[in-house]
Tab-separated table of C-alpha atoms in Angstrom:
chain	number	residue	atom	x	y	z
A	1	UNK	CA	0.000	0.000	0.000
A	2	UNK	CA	0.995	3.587	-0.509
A	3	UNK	CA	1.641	6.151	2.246
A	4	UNK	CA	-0.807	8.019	4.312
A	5	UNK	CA	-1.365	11.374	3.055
A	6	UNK	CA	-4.295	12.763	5.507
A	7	UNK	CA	-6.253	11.956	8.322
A	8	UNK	CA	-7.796	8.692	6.813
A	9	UNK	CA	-6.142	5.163	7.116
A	10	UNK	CA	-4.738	2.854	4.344
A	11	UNK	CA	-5.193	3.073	0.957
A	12	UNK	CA	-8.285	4.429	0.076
A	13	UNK	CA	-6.936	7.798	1.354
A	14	UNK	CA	-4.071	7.515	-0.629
A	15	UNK	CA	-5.720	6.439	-3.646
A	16	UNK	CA	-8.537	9.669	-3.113
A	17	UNK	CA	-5.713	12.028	-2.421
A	18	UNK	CA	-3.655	10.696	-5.440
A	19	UNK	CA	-6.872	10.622	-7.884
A	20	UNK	CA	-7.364	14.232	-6.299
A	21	UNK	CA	-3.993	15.399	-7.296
A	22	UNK	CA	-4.517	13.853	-10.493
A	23	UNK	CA	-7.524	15.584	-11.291
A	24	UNK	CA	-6.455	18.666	-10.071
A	25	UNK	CA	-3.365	18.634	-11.951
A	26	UNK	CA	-5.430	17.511	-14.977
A	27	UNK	CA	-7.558	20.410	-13.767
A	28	UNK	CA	-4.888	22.934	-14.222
A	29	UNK	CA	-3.476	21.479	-17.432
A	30	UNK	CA	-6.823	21.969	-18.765
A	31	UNK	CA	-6.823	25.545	-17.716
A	32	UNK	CA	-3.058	25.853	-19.152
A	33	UNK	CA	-4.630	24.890	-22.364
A	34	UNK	CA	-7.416	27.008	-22.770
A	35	UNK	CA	-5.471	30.054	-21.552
A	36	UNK	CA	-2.928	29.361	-24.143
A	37	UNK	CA	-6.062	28.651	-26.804
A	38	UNK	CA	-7.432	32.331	-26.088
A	39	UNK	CA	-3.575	33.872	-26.255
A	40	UNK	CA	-3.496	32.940	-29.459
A	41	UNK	CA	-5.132	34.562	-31.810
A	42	UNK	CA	-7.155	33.316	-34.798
A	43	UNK	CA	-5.932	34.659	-38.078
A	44	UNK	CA	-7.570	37.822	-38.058
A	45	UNK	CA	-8.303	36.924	-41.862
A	46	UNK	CA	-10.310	34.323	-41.013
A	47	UNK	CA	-12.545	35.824	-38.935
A	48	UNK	CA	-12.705	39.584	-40.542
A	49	UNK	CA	-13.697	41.126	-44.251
A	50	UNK	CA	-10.508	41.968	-46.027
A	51	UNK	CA	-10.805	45.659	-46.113
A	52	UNK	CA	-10.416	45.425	-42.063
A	53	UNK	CA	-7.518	43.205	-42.713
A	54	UNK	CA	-4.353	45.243	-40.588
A	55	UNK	CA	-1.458	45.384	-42.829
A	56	UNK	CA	0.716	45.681	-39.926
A	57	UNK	CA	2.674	42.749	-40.100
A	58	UNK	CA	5.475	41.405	-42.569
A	59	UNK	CA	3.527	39.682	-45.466
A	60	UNK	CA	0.467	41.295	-45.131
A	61	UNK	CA	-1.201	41.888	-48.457
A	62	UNK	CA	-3.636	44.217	-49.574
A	63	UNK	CA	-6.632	42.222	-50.986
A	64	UNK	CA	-6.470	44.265	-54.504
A	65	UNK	CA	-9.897	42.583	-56.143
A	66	UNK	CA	-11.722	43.906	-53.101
A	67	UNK	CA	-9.663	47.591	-53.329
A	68	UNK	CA	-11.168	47.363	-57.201
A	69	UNK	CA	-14.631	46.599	-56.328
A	70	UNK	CA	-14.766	48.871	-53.798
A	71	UNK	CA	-13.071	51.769	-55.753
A	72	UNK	CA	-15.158	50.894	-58.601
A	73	UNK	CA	-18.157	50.954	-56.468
A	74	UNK	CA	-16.930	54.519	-55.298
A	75	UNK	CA	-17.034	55.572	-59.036
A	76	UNK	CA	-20.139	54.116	-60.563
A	77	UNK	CA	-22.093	56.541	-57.960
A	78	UNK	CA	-20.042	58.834	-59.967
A	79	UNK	CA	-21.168	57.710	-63.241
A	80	UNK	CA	-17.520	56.344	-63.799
A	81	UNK	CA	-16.904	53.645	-65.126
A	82	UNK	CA	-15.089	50.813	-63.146
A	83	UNK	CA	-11.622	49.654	-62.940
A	84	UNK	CA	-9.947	46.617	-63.933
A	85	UNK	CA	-6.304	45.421	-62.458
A	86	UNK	CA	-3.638	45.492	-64.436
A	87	UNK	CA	-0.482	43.430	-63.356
A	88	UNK	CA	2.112	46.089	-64.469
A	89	UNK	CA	0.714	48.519	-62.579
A	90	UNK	CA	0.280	46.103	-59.353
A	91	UNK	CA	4.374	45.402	-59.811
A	92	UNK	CA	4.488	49.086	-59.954
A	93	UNK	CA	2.344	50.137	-56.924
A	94	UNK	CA	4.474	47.480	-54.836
A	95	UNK	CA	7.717	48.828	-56.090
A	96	UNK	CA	6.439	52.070	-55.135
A	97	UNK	CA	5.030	51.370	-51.776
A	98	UNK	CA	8.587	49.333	-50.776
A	99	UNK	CA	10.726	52.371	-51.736
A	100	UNK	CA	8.315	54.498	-49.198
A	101	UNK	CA	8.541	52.087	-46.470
A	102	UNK	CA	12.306	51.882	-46.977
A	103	UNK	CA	12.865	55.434	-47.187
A	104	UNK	CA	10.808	55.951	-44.035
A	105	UNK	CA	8.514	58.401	-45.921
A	106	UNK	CA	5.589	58.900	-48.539
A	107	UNK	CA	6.924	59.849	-52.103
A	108	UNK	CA	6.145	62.934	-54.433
A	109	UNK	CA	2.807	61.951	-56.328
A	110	UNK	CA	3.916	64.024	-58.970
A	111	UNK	CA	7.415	62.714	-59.164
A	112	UNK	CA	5.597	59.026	-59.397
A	113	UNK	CA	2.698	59.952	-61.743
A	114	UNK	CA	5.786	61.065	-64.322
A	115	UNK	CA	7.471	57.679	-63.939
A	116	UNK	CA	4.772	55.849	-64.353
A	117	UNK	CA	3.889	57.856	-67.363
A	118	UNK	CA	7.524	57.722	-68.844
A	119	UNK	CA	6.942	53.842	-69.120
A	120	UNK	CA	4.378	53.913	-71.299
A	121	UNK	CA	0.672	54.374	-69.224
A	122	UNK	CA	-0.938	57.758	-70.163
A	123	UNK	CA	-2.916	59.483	-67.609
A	124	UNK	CA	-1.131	58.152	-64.470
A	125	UNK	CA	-2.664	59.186	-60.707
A	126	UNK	CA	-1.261	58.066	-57.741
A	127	UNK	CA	-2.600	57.903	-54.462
A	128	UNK	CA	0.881	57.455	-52.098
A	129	UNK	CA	0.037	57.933	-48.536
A	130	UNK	CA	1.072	56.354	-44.764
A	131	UNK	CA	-0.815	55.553	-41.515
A	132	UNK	CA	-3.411	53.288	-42.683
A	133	UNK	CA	-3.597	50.466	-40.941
A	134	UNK	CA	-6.183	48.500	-43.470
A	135	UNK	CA	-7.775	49.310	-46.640
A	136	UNK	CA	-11.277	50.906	-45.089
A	137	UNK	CA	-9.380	53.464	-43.586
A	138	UNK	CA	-6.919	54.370	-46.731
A	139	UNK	CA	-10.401	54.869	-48.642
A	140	UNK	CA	-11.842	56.408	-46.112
A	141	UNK	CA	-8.725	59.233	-45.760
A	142	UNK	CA	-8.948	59.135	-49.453
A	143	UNK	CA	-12.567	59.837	-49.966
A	144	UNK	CA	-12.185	62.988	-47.652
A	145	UNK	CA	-8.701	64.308	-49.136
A	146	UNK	CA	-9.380	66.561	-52.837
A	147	UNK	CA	-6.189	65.584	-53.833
A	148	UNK	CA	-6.556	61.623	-53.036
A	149	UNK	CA	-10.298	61.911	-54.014
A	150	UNK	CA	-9.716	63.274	-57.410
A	151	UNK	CA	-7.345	60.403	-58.055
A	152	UNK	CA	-10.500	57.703	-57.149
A	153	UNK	CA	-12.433	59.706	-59.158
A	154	UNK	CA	-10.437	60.226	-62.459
A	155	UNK	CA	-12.476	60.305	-65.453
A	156	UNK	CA	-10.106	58.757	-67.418
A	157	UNK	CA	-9.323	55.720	-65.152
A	158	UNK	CA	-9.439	52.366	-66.926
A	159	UNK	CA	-6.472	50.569	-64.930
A	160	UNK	CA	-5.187	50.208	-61.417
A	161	UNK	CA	-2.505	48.751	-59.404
A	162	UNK	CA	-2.434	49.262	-55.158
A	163	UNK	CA	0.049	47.622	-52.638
A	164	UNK	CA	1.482	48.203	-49.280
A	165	UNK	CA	4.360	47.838	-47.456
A	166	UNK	CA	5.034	47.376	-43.848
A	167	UNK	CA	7.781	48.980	-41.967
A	168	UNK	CA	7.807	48.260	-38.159
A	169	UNK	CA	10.302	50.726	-37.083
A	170	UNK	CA	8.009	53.699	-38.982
A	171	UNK	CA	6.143	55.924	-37.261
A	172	UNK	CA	3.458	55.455	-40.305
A	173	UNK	CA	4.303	51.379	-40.050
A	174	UNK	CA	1.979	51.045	-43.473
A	175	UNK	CA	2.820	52.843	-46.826
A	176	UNK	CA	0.302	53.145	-49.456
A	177	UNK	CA	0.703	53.004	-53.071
A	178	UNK	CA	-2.351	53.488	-55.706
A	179	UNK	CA	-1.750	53.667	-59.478
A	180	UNK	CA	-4.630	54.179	-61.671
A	181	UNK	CA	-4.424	55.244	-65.394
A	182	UNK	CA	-5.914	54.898	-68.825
């Protein structure tokens, strides 16, 4: 038989202070568990529409069919017509938006509307901009700038390209990049 552990004799104490143990360490590894479940986090994409997806983390990606549609959206109350993605100038918007977040700091439009226009797409606008932690608040800031507004809004828009690019020792952390031309 085991040893005594408490004020009963033999080895049914033992073996109800042992199963007790037991179950109260099972008890606590249980708790362990669930505590460590709720610490982590589901993917937030899971759970969450993509235009509240936070781009602050390495690898986030803007979702650029929803950034069209809602864009698009944006212009058909408008009576513009909508905007299609164009590969070329998604390469270019994430060039664009990496050279921000490595330089620490938005870019000229101007100076980027030029290049963009030197290879080859005619009426370039560019949106470049930092802060935004997901897409429904880069629209929304965009929506209430005139500068960034008449960009959405450019009657002449056929083609777009958007990307970010995080940078976690920024004060902006996210950097903006939206391309749209004919």
């Amino acid at each position: 038989m085991g040893r005594n552990f408490g004020t009963g004799q033999g080895f049914t104490t033992n073996h109800a202070f042992t199963m007790g143990r037991w179950a109260g360490i099972g008890l606590v590894a249980l708790a362990a568990l669930q505590i460590t479940a709720c610490a982590t986090p589901e993917p937030v994409n899971a759970a969450l529409p993509s235009l509240y997806w936070p781009m602050t983390s390495q690898g986030a990606q803007v979702d650029a069919a929803t950034a069209r549609d809602m864009i698009s959206a944006y212009r058909a109350r408008s009576g513009l017509p909508p905007l299609r993605l164009d590969p070329d100038l998604q390469k270019l918007a994430e060039a664009e938006a990496a050279a921000m977040a490595a330089a620490d700091r938005p870019s000229r439009a101007q100076n980027v509307k030029n290049a963009v226009e030197r290879l080859g797409f005619a009426g370039a606008e560019a949106n470049l901009s930092a802060g935004y932690h997901t897409l429904a608040e880069a629209f929304s800031g965009w929506r209430d700038s005139p500068a960034h507004n008449a960009a959405l809004l450019a009657p002449q828009g056929q083609r777009m390209g958007i990307a970010t690019a995080y940078a976690p020792g920024s004060k902006y952390k996210v950097y903006w990049a939206l391309l749209v031309t004919k």
